[in-house]
PDB file of C-alpha atoms in Angstrom:
ATOM      1  CA  MET A 880     -43.120  70.499 -40.783  1.00  0.00           C
ATOM      2  CA  ILE A 881     -39.765  70.161 -40.997  1.00  0.00           C
ATOM      3  CA  ALA A 882     -38.776  71.330 -38.219  1.00  0.00           C
ATOM      4  CA  GLU A 883     -41.579  69.088 -36.104  1.00  0.00           C
ATOM      5  CA  TRP A 884     -39.516  65.846 -38.069  1.00  0.00           C
ATOM      6  CA  THR A 885     -36.540  67.068 -37.084  1.00  0.00           C
ATOM      7  CA  GLU A 886     -37.417  67.405 -33.096  1.00  0.00           C
ATOM      8  CA  TRP A 887     -38.743  63.871 -33.777  1.00  0.00           C
ATOM      9  CA  LEU A 888     -35.360  62.866 -35.059  1.00  0.00           C
ATOM     10  CA  VAL A 889     -33.235  64.150 -32.404  1.00  0.00           C
ATOM     11  CA  ASN A 890     -35.694  62.826 -29.496  1.00  0.00           C
ATOM     12  CA  LEU A 891     -35.043  59.345 -31.107  1.00  0.00           C
ATOM     13  CA  GLY A 892     -31.397  59.478 -32.563  1.00  0.00           C
ATOM     14  CA  VAL A 893     -29.396  61.083 -30.005  1.00  0.00           C
ATOM     15  CA  PRO A 894     -30.124  58.427 -27.615  1.00  0.00           C
ATOM     16  CA  ALA A 895     -29.636  56.138 -30.726  1.00  0.00           C
ATOM     17  CA  ALA A 896     -26.184  57.474 -31.762  1.00  0.00           C
ATOM     18  CA  ALA A 897     -24.768  57.951 -28.016  1.00  0.00           C
ATOM     19  CA  ILE A 898     -26.340  53.790 -27.468  1.00  0.00           C
ATOM     20  CA  ALA A 899     -24.833  52.437 -30.443  1.00  0.00           C
ATOM     21  CA  GLY A 900     -21.048  54.666 -29.392  1.00  0.00           C
ATOM     22  CA  ALA A 901     -21.332  53.336 -26.307  1.00  0.00           C
ATOM     23  CA  VAL A 902     -22.453  49.636 -27.359  1.00  0.00           C
ATOM     24  CA  GLY A 903     -19.660  49.944 -30.448  1.00  0.00           C
ATOM     25  CA  GLY A 904     -17.377  50.604 -27.872  1.00  0.00           C
ATOM     26  CA  PHE A 905     -17.596  48.444 -25.681  1.00  0.00           C
ATOM     27  CA  HIS A 906     -17.347  45.125 -27.691  1.00  0.00           C
ATOM     28  CA  ALA A 907     -14.300  46.939 -29.683  1.00  0.00           C
ATOM     29  CA  TRP A 908     -13.109  47.288 -26.316  1.00  0.00           C
ATOM     30  CA  ALA A 909     -13.720  43.807 -24.958  1.00  0.00           C
ATOM     31  CA  ARG A 910     -11.784  42.220 -27.702  1.00  0.00           C
ATOM     32  CA  GLY A 911      -8.544  44.281 -27.272  1.00  0.00           C
ATOM     33  CA  GLU A 912      -8.943  46.650 -30.033  1.00  0.00           C
ATOM     34  CA  VAL A 913      -8.207  49.833 -28.787  1.00  0.00           C
ATOM     35  CA  SER A 914      -8.361  52.574 -31.776  1.00  0.00           C
ATOM     36  CA  ALA A 915     -11.672  50.768 -32.634  1.00  0.00           C
ATOM     37  CA  ALA A 916     -13.331  51.693 -29.497  1.00  0.00           C
ATOM     38  CA  LEU A 917     -12.252  54.735 -29.083  1.00  0.00           C
ATOM     39  CA  ARG A 918     -13.173  55.130 -33.613  1.00  0.00           C
ATOM     40  CA  ALA A 919     -16.717  53.759 -32.189  1.00  0.00           C
ATOM     41  CA  LEU A 920     -17.198  55.707 -29.748  1.00  0.00           C
ATOM     42  CA  GLY A 921     -16.343  59.137 -31.993  1.00  0.00           C
ATOM     43  CA  LEU A 922     -18.683  57.843 -34.518  1.00  0.00           C
ATOM     44  CA  GLY A 923     -21.847  57.958 -31.309  1.00  0.00           C
ATOM     45  CA  LEU A 924     -20.422  61.236 -30.445  1.00  0.00           C
ATOM     46  CA  LEU A 925     -20.855  62.622 -34.304  1.00  0.00           C
ATOM     47  CA  GLY A 926     -24.071  61.269 -34.566  1.00  0.00           C
ATOM     48  CA  VAL A 927     -25.426  62.591 -31.229  1.00  0.00           C
ATOM     49  CA  GLY A 928     -23.625  66.013 -32.876  1.00  0.00           C
ATOM     50  CA  VAL A 929     -25.375  66.253 -36.425  1.00  0.00           C
ATOM     51  CA  LEU A 930     -28.735  64.967 -34.731  1.00  0.00           C
ATOM     52  CA  SER A 931     -29.023  67.913 -32.531  1.00  0.00           C
ATOM     53  CA  ASN A 932     -28.374  70.580 -34.663  1.00  0.00           C
ATOM     54  CA  LEU A 933     -30.700  68.860 -37.224  1.00  0.00           C
ATOM     55  CA  ASP A 934     -32.299  72.352 -37.616  1.00  0.00           C
ATOM     56  CA  THR A 935     -29.592  74.901 -38.570  1.00  0.00           C
ATOM     57  CA  LEU A 936     -28.028  71.595 -40.835  1.00  0.00           C
ATOM     58  CA  GLY A 937     -31.581  71.823 -42.363  1.00  0.00           C
ATOM     59  CA  GLY A 938     -31.711  75.584 -42.386  1.00  0.00           C
ATOM     60  CA  TRP A 939     -28.230  75.452 -44.083  1.00  0.00           C
ATOM     61  CA  ILE A 940     -29.156  73.026 -46.475  1.00  0.00           C
ATOM     62  CA  ILE A 941     -32.499  74.397 -47.847  1.00  0.00           C
ATOM     63  CA  GLY A 942     -32.116  78.308 -47.536  1.00  0.00           C
ATOM     64  CA  PRO A 943     -34.165  80.906 -48.416  1.00  0.00           C
ATOM     65  CA  ALA A 944     -35.403  79.832 -51.338  1.00  0.00           C
ATOM     66  CA  GLY A 945     -38.308  81.354 -52.745  1.00  0.00           C
ATOM     67  CA  GLU A 946     -41.179  83.127 -51.004  1.00  0.00           C
ATOM     68  CA  SER A 947     -39.861  83.422 -47.233  1.00  0.00           C
ATOM     69  CA  THR A 948     -41.724  80.444 -45.333  1.00  0.00           C
ATOM     70  CA  PRO A 949     -41.390  80.882 -41.328  1.00  0.00           C
ATOM     71  CA  VAL A 950     -39.606  78.654 -39.500  1.00  0.00           C
ATOM     72  CA  ARG A 951     -40.736  77.093 -36.385  1.00  0.00           C
ATOM     73  CA  HIS A 952     -38.480  77.024 -33.821  1.00  0.00           C
ATOM     74  CA  VAL A 953     -38.406  74.640 -31.478  1.00  0.00           C
ATOM     75  CA  GLU A 954     -36.581  74.062 -28.513  1.00  0.00           C
ATOM     76  CA  ALA A 955     -34.477  70.864 -28.019  1.00  0.00           C
ATOM     77  CA  PRO A 956     -35.592  68.965 -25.215  1.00  0.00           C
ATOM     78  CA  SER A 957     -34.714  69.732 -21.574  1.00  0.00           C
ATOM     79  CA  VAL A 958     -33.372  66.421 -21.381  1.00  0.00           C
ATOM     80  CA  LEU A 959     -30.338  67.085 -24.299  1.00  0.00           C
ATOM     81  CA  PRO A 960     -28.209  69.010 -22.778  1.00  0.00           C
ATOM     82  CA  TRP A 961     -27.629  66.731 -19.497  1.00  0.00           C
ATOM     83  CA  LEU A 962     -27.474  63.783 -22.608  1.00  0.00           C
ATOM     84  CA  LEU A 963     -24.113  65.414 -24.279  1.00  0.00           C
ATOM     85  CA  LEU A 964     -22.277  66.346 -21.542  1.00  0.00           C
ATOM     86  CA  GLY A 965     -23.581  62.974 -19.344  1.00  0.00           C
ATOM     87  CA  VAL A 966     -23.211  60.592 -22.568  1.00  0.00           C
ATOM     88  CA  PRO A 967     -19.352  61.089 -22.873  1.00  0.00           C
ATOM     89  CA  ALA A 968     -18.794  61.228 -18.977  1.00  0.00           C
ATOM     90  CA  ALA A 969     -20.271  57.554 -18.408  1.00  0.00           C
ATOM     91  CA  LEU A 970     -18.775  55.720 -21.938  1.00  0.00           C
ATOM     92  CA  ALA A 971     -15.148  57.430 -19.981  1.00  0.00           C
ATOM     93  CA  ALA A 972     -15.919  56.137 -17.158  1.00  0.00           C
ATOM     94  CA  VAL A 973     -17.440  53.060 -18.635  1.00  0.00           C
ATOM     95  CA  PHE A 974     -14.079  52.222 -20.911  1.00  0.00           C
ATOM     96  CA  ALA A 975     -12.136  53.239 -17.497  1.00  0.00           C
ATOM     97  CA  VAL A 976     -13.836  49.983 -15.144  1.00  0.00           C
ATOM     98  CA  LEU A 977     -13.226  48.074 -18.436  1.00  0.00           C
ATOM     99  CA  GLY A 978      -9.424  48.801 -18.460  1.00  0.00           C
ATOM    100  CA  LEU A 979      -9.141  48.245 -15.133  1.00  0.00           C
ATOM    101  CA  VAL A 980     -11.048  44.626 -14.876  1.00  0.00           C
ATOM    102  CA  ARG A 981      -8.544  44.305 -17.946  1.00  0.00           C
ATOM    103  CA  LEU A 982      -5.363  45.415 -16.527  1.00  0.00           C
ATOM    104  CA  GLY A 983      -6.537  43.233 -13.167  1.00  0.00           C
ATOM    105  CA  LYS A 984      -7.436  39.808 -15.207  1.00  0.00           C
ATOM    106  CA  ARG A 985      -3.605  40.275 -16.731  1.00  0.00           C
ATOM    107  CA  ARG A 986      -2.117  40.872 -13.817  1.00  0.00           C
ATOM    108  CA  GLN A 987      -4.233  37.199 -12.387  1.00  0.00           C
ATOM    109  CA  GLY A 988      -3.449  36.036 -15.141  1.00  0.00           C
ATOM    110  CA  LYS A 989       0.210  36.997 -14.415  1.00  0.00           C
ATOM    111  CA  ARG A 990       0.531  35.016 -10.839  1.00  0.00           C
ATOM    112  CA  ARG A 991      -1.535  31.982 -11.568  1.00  0.00           C
ATOM    113  CA  THR A 992       1.188  31.735 -14.984  1.00  0.00           C
ATOM    114  CA  VAL A 993       3.723  32.119 -12.295  1.00  0.00           C
ATOM    115  CA  ARG A 994       2.128  29.778  -9.780  1.00  0.00           C
ATOM    116  CA  GLU A 995       1.420  26.937 -12.371  1.00  0.00           C
ATOM    117  CA  ALA A 996       5.354  27.799 -13.602  1.00  0.00           C
ATOM    118  CA  ASP A 997       6.396  26.741  -9.660  1.00  0.00           C
ATOM    119  CA  ALA A 998       4.165  23.857  -8.980  1.00  0.00           C
ATOM    120  CA  ALA A 999       5.532  22.287 -12.327  1.00  0.00           C
ATOM    121  CA  ALA A1000       9.235  23.071 -11.661  1.00  0.00           C
ATOM    122  CA  GLN A1001       8.797  21.880  -7.796  1.00  0.00           C
ATOM    123  CA  ALA A1002       6.676  18.585  -9.046  1.00  0.00           C
ATOM    124  CA  ARG A1003      10.071  18.365 -11.815  1.00  0.00           C
ATOM    125  CA  ARG A1004      12.638  18.882  -8.372  1.00  0.00           C
ATOM    126  CA  HIS A1005      10.609  16.180  -6.955  1.00  0.00           C
ATOM    127  CA  ALA A1006      10.899  13.481  -9.445  1.00  0.00           C
ATOM    128  CA  ILE A1007      14.952  14.133 -10.016  1.00  0.00           C
ATOM    129  CA  GLU A1008      15.329  13.764  -5.841  1.00  0.00           C
ATOM    130  CA  SER A1009      13.566  10.563  -5.942  1.00  0.00           C
ATOM    131  CA  ASP A1010      15.760   9.513  -8.667  1.00  0.00           C
ATOM    132  CA  HIS A1011      18.511  10.538  -6.407  1.00  0.00           C
ATOM    133  CA  ASP A1012      17.539   9.009  -3.328  1.00  0.00           C
ATOM    134  CA  GLU A1013      16.670   5.726  -5.202  1.00  0.00           C
ATOM    135  CA  VAL A1014      20.563   5.304  -6.408  1.00  0.00           C
ATOM    136  CA  THR A1015      21.413   6.912  -2.547  1.00  0.00           C
ATOM    137  CA  ASP A1016      19.373   4.517  -1.034  1.00  0.00           C
ATOM    138  CA  ALA A1017      20.647   1.556  -2.558  1.00  0.00           C
ATOM    139  CA  TYR A1018      24.344   2.511  -2.832  1.00  0.00           C
ATOM    140  CA  GLY A1019      23.370   2.832   1.281  1.00  0.00           C
ATOM    141  CA  ALA A1020      21.903  -0.558   2.323  1.00  0.00           C
ATOM    142  CA  TYR A1021      25.107  -1.771   0.114  1.00  0.00           C
ATOM    143  CA  LEU A1022      27.054   0.032   2.292  1.00  0.00           C
ATOM    144  CA  CYS A1023      25.238  -1.535   5.768  1.00  0.00           C
ATOM    145  CA  ASP A1024      24.970  -5.060   4.013  1.00  0.00           C
ATOM    146  CA  ILE A1025      27.961  -7.201   5.036  1.00  0.00           C
ATOM    147  CA  LEU A1026      27.642 -10.198   2.882  1.00  0.00           C
ATOM    148  CA  ALA A1027      27.017  -8.207  -0.330  1.00  0.00           C
ATOM    149  CA  VAL A1028      30.277  -6.250   0.274  1.00  0.00           C
ATOM    150  CA  LEU A1029      32.205  -9.466   0.577  1.00  0.00           C
ATOM    151  CA  ASP A1030      30.358 -10.063  -2.899  1.00  0.00           C
ATOM    152  CA  ARG A1031      31.056  -7.402  -4.273  1.00  0.00           C
ATOM    153  CA  PRO A1032      33.860  -6.053  -2.887  1.00  0.00           C
ATOM    154  CA  ALA A1033      35.230  -3.999  -6.005  1.00  0.00           C
ATOM    155  CA  LEU A1034      32.112  -2.057  -5.457  1.00  0.00           C
ATOM    156  CA  ASP A1035      34.308  -0.155  -2.044  1.00  0.00           C
ATOM    157  CA  ASP A1036      37.052  -0.239  -3.320  1.00  0.00           C
ATOM    158  CA  VAL A1037      38.285   3.258  -4.392  1.00  0.00           C
ATOM    159  CA  THR A1038      40.921   2.384  -7.036  1.00  0.00           C
ATOM    160  CA  VAL A1039      38.207   0.695  -9.297  1.00  0.00           C
ATOM    161  CA  PRO A1040      37.711   3.718 -11.826  1.00  0.00           C
ATOM    162  CA  GLN A1041      33.989   2.285 -12.048  1.00  0.00           C
ATOM    163  CA  THR A1042      34.050   2.552  -8.620  1.00  0.00           C
ATOM    164  CA  ALA A1043      35.852   6.294  -8.192  1.00  0.00           C
ATOM    165  CA  ALA A1044      33.459   7.803 -11.079  1.00  0.00           C
ATOM    166  CA  LEU A1045      30.230   6.473  -8.462  1.00  0.00           C
ATOM    167  CA  LEU A1046      31.811   8.080  -6.040  1.00  0.00           C
ATOM    168  CA  HIS A1047      32.309  11.300  -7.864  1.00  0.00           C
ATOM    169  CA  ALA A1048      28.844  11.484  -9.563  1.00  0.00           C
ATOM    170  CA  LEU A1049      28.008  11.535  -5.714  1.00  0.00           C
ATOM    171  CA  ASP A1050      29.612  14.102  -5.143  1.00  0.00           C
ATOM    172  CA  ALA A1051      28.756  15.622  -7.897  1.00  0.00           C
ATOM    173  CA  ALA A1052      24.663  14.667  -7.492  1.00  0.00           C
ATOM    174  CA  ASP A1053      24.959  16.178  -3.733  1.00  0.00           C
ATOM    175  CA  ASP A1054      25.702  20.151  -5.026  1.00  0.00           C
ATOM    176  CA  ALA A1055      23.918  20.580  -7.479  1.00  0.00           C
ATOM    177  CA  ARG A1056      20.626  19.781  -5.551  1.00  0.00           C
ATOM    178  CA  ARG A1057      21.837  22.187  -3.353  1.00  0.00           C
ATOM    179  CA  GLY A1058      21.291  24.488  -5.689  1.00  0.00           C
ATOM    180  CA  VAL A1059      18.536  25.841  -7.886  1.00  0.00           C
ATOM    181  CA  ASP A1060      19.765  25.099 -11.119  1.00  0.00           C
ATOM    182  CA  LEU A1061      17.364  22.686 -12.203  1.00  0.00           C
ATOM    183  CA  ASP A1062      18.489  21.635 -15.443  1.00  0.00           C
ATOM    184  CA  THR A1063      22.295  21.088 -13.949  1.00  0.00           C
ATOM    185  CA  TYR A1064      20.718  19.146 -11.222  1.00  0.00           C
ATOM    186  CA  ARG A1065      19.175  16.455 -13.408  1.00  0.00           C
ATOM    187  CA  GLN A1066      21.704  16.005 -15.247  1.00  0.00           C
ATOM    188  CA  ALA A1067      24.209  15.588 -12.704  1.00  0.00           C
ATOM    189  CA  VAL A1068      21.704  13.035 -11.460  1.00  0.00           C
ATOM    190  CA  SER A1069      21.075  11.473 -14.744  1.00  0.00           C
ATOM    191  CA  ASN A1070      25.077  10.925 -14.382  1.00  0.00           C
ATOM    192  CA  LEU A1071      25.149   9.238 -11.117  1.00  0.00           C
ATOM    193  CA  LYS A1072      22.605   6.692 -12.321  1.00  0.00           C
ATOM    194  CA  THR A1073      24.779   5.810 -15.037  1.00  0.00           C
ATOM    195  CA  ALA A1074      27.598   5.507 -12.358  1.00  0.00           C
ATOM    196  CA  TRP A1075      26.034   2.908 -10.098  1.00  0.00           C
ATOM    197  CA  ARG A1076      24.998   1.259 -12.292  1.00  0.00           C
ATOM    198  CA  THR A1077      27.939   0.795 -14.432  1.00  0.00           C
ATOM    199  CA  ALA A1078      30.038   0.339 -11.389  1.00  0.00           C
ATOM    200  CA  ASP A1079      27.331  -2.105  -9.624  1.00  0.00           C
ATOM    201  CA  GLU A1080      27.403  -4.036 -12.481  1.00  0.00           C
ATOM    202  CA  HIS A1081      30.995  -4.213 -12.666  1.00  0.00           C
ATOM    203  CA  ALA A1082      31.555  -5.581  -8.944  1.00  0.00           C
ATOM    204  CA  ARG A1083      28.718  -7.767  -9.873  1.00  0.00           C
ATOM    205  CA  LYS A1084      30.469  -9.022 -12.447  1.00  0.00           C
ATOM    206  CA  THR A1085      33.737  -9.327 -11.259  1.00  0.00           C
ATOM    207  CA  GLY A1086      33.174 -10.487  -7.394  1.00  0.00           C
ATOM    208  CA  THR A1087      36.227 -11.699  -5.871  1.00  0.00           C
ATOM    209  CA  ALA A1088      38.090 -12.634  -8.952  1.00  0.00           C
ATOM    210  CA  HIS A1089      40.413  -9.698  -9.052  1.00  0.00           C
ATOM    211  CA  LEU A1090      41.604 -10.233  -5.600  1.00  0.00           C
ATOM    212  CA  PRO A1091      44.605 -13.271  -4.957  1.00  0.00           C
ATOM    213  CA  ALA A1092      43.808 -16.753  -4.280  1.00  0.00           C
ATOM    214  CA  SER A1093      44.781 -16.224  -1.097  1.00  0.00           C
ATOM    215  CA  ASP A1094      42.459 -13.264  -0.260  1.00  0.00           C
ATOM    216  CA  ARG A1095      39.450 -14.499  -1.943  1.00  0.00           C
ATOM    217  CA  ALA A1096      39.644 -17.527   0.161  1.00  0.00           C
ATOM    218  CA  ALA A1097      39.530 -15.360   3.876  1.00  0.00           C
ATOM    219  CA  VAL A1098      37.454 -13.461   2.071  1.00  0.00           C
ATOM    220  CA  SER A1099      34.874 -17.086   1.445  1.00  0.00           C
ATOM    221  CA  LYS A1100      35.743 -18.149   5.433  1.00  0.00           C
ATOM    222  CA  ALA A1101      35.053 -14.414   6.365  1.00  0.00           C
ATOM    223  CA  ARG A1102      31.719 -14.539   4.849  1.00  0.00           C
ATOM    224  CA  ALA A1103      30.815 -17.923   6.304  1.00  0.00           C
ATOM    225  CA  LEU A1104      31.713 -16.702   9.688  1.00  0.00           C
ATOM    226  CA  PHE A1105      29.228 -13.263   9.432  1.00  0.00           C
ATOM    227  CA  GLU A1106      26.239 -15.607   8.190  1.00  0.00           C
ATOM    228  CA  LYS A1107      27.066 -17.330  11.560  1.00  0.00           C
ATOM    229  CA  ALA A1108      27.196 -14.629  13.230  1.00  0.00           C
ATOM    230  CA  LEU A1109      24.135 -12.570  11.874  1.00  0.00           C
ATOM    231  CA  ASP A1110      21.997 -15.853  12.538  1.00  0.00           C
ATOM    232  CA  ASP A1111      20.089 -15.221  15.417  1.00  0.00           C
ATOM    233  CA  ARG A1112      19.247 -18.899  16.547  1.00  0.00           C
ATOM    234  CA  GLY A1113      22.919 -19.097  17.614  1.00  0.00           C
ATOM    235  CA  SER A1114      24.489 -18.210  21.176  1.00  0.00           C
ATOM    236  CA  GLU A1115      25.177 -14.565  21.721  1.00  0.00           C
ATOM    237  CA  TYR A1116      28.922 -15.829  23.086  1.00  0.00           C
ATOM    238  CA  GLU A1117      28.531 -18.289  19.151  1.00  0.00           C
ATOM    239  CA  ARG A1118      28.108 -15.177  17.264  1.00  0.00           C
ATOM    240  CA  GLN A1119      30.070 -12.811  19.378  1.00  0.00           C
ATOM    241  CA  ALA A1120      32.963 -15.440  18.736  1.00  0.00           C
ATOM    242  CA  ALA A1121      32.343 -16.025  14.662  1.00  0.00           C
ATOM    243  CA  HIS A1122      32.076 -12.442  14.142  1.00  0.00           C
ATOM    244  CA  ALA A1123      35.799 -11.570  16.312  1.00  0.00           C
ATOM    245  CA  LYS A1124      37.239 -14.518  13.353  1.00  0.00           C
ATOM    246  CA  ALA A1125      35.560 -12.826  10.568  1.00  0.00           C
ATOM    247  CA  ARG A1126      36.860  -9.844  11.950  1.00  0.00           C
ATOM    248  CA  ALA A1127      40.530 -10.838  12.052  1.00  0.00           C
ATOM    249  CA  LEU A1128      39.955 -12.498   8.187  1.00  0.00           C
ATOM    250  CA  LEU A1129      39.242  -9.543   6.858  1.00  0.00           C
ATOM    251  CA  GLY A1130      42.716  -7.153   8.621  1.00  0.00           C
ATOM    252  CA  ALA A1131      44.580  -7.162   5.821  1.00  0.00           C
ATOM    253  CA  VAL A1132      42.160  -8.363   2.847  1.00  0.00           C
ATOM    254  CA  LEU A1133      38.997  -5.892   2.795  1.00  0.00           C
ATOM    255  CA  THR A1134      38.502  -2.701   5.131  1.00  0.00           C
ATOM    256  CA  ILE A1135      34.190  -3.360   6.494  1.00  0.00           C
ATOM    257  CA  PRO A1136      32.907  -0.282   5.650  1.00  0.00           C
ATOM    258  CA  ARG A1137      31.793   1.787   8.953  1.00  0.00           C
ATOM    259  CA  GLN A1138      28.091   0.978   8.224  1.00  0.00           C
ATOM    260  CA  ALA A1139      28.401  -2.414   7.985  1.00  0.00           C
ATOM    261  CA  ALA A1140      30.901  -2.879  10.770  1.00  0.00           C
ATOM    262  CA  ALA A1141      27.764  -0.933  12.906  1.00  0.00           C
ATOM    263  CA  ALA A1142      25.449  -3.136  11.785  1.00  0.00           C
ATOM    264  CA  VAL A1143      26.743  -6.051  12.241  1.00  0.00           C
ATOM    265  CA  GLU A1144      27.475  -4.899  15.657  1.00  0.00           C
ATOM    266  CA  HIS A1145      24.889  -4.107  16.651  1.00  0.00           C
ATOM    267  CA  GLN A1146      22.135  -7.445  15.512  1.00  0.00           C
ATOM    268  CA  THR A1147      25.617  -9.476  17.165  1.00  0.00           C
ATOM    269  CA  ARG A1148      25.546  -7.605  20.723  1.00  0.00           C
ATOM    270  CA  PRO A1149      22.118  -6.336  21.538  1.00  0.00           C
ATOM    271  CA  ALA A1150      22.571  -5.789  24.777  1.00  0.00           C
ATOM    272  CA  LEU A1151      25.815  -3.540  24.449  1.00  0.00           C
ATOM    273  CA  ALA A1152      24.073  -0.812  21.936  1.00  0.00           C
ATOM    274  CA  VAL A1153      20.881  -1.405  24.026  1.00  0.00           C
ATOM    275  CA  ASP A1154      22.825   0.078  26.908  1.00  0.00           C
ATOM    276  CA  ALA A1155      24.761   3.245  24.991  1.00  0.00           C
ATOM    277  CA  THR A1156      21.276   4.317  23.170  1.00  0.00           C
ATOM    278  CA  ALA A1157      20.532   4.463  26.940  1.00  0.00           C
TER     279      ALA A1157
END
């Protein structure tokens, strides 16, 4: 009777213990609990060993008490040796595959993090460059507009502290743009925006008030002549004559930026400009 009970328990318990150890180990491994996974695997193997030797353990526990009773020897199922060898190997293979999967996911996560960081850095650089370009475009538009130069001459005067600070900030931002440190670049552009706003506001507020009265009069006459030179309703001769007079008036008063001079030249002498670009 004991032998039959032992055989029945072995046939059911050995696979159940192996499956329980595998399932428990799998869940623990999936949660990242390596020690718990090994503990479950070990308990499963221990259960397999105990259940596989119940007939021997039963003999130890019951012992030869009283009248000896013939004990029926039950041979273990033929599949049991293969099960004892295959279950640990299968569990080891499963855990190895799971480890590779987890390692692959971890590497994918790192690569994804790097890509996201690169994308964020690129977006940040683009935003900083947009602010940088906004200032340089505004300053470049000023330098190309002769009327703006005559209205705000202090913005092109390097002896004005605000203008000197602006030029220094422009150089610093250009240098930072060629570097890789975004924090340094961001700070340089922030300083540039402040310097531009300060210099432009000062130039607008000052106008030509910082010039001697005679120079202010010359600037006023030259501005009127430049307006006539830029008016495409006049003849080419009249426009060129006005341009020449305006340049003569400003010769000893202001230095016209080369960008503004080129823009006026292009608009007042279109035929020469076309020949030069041909």
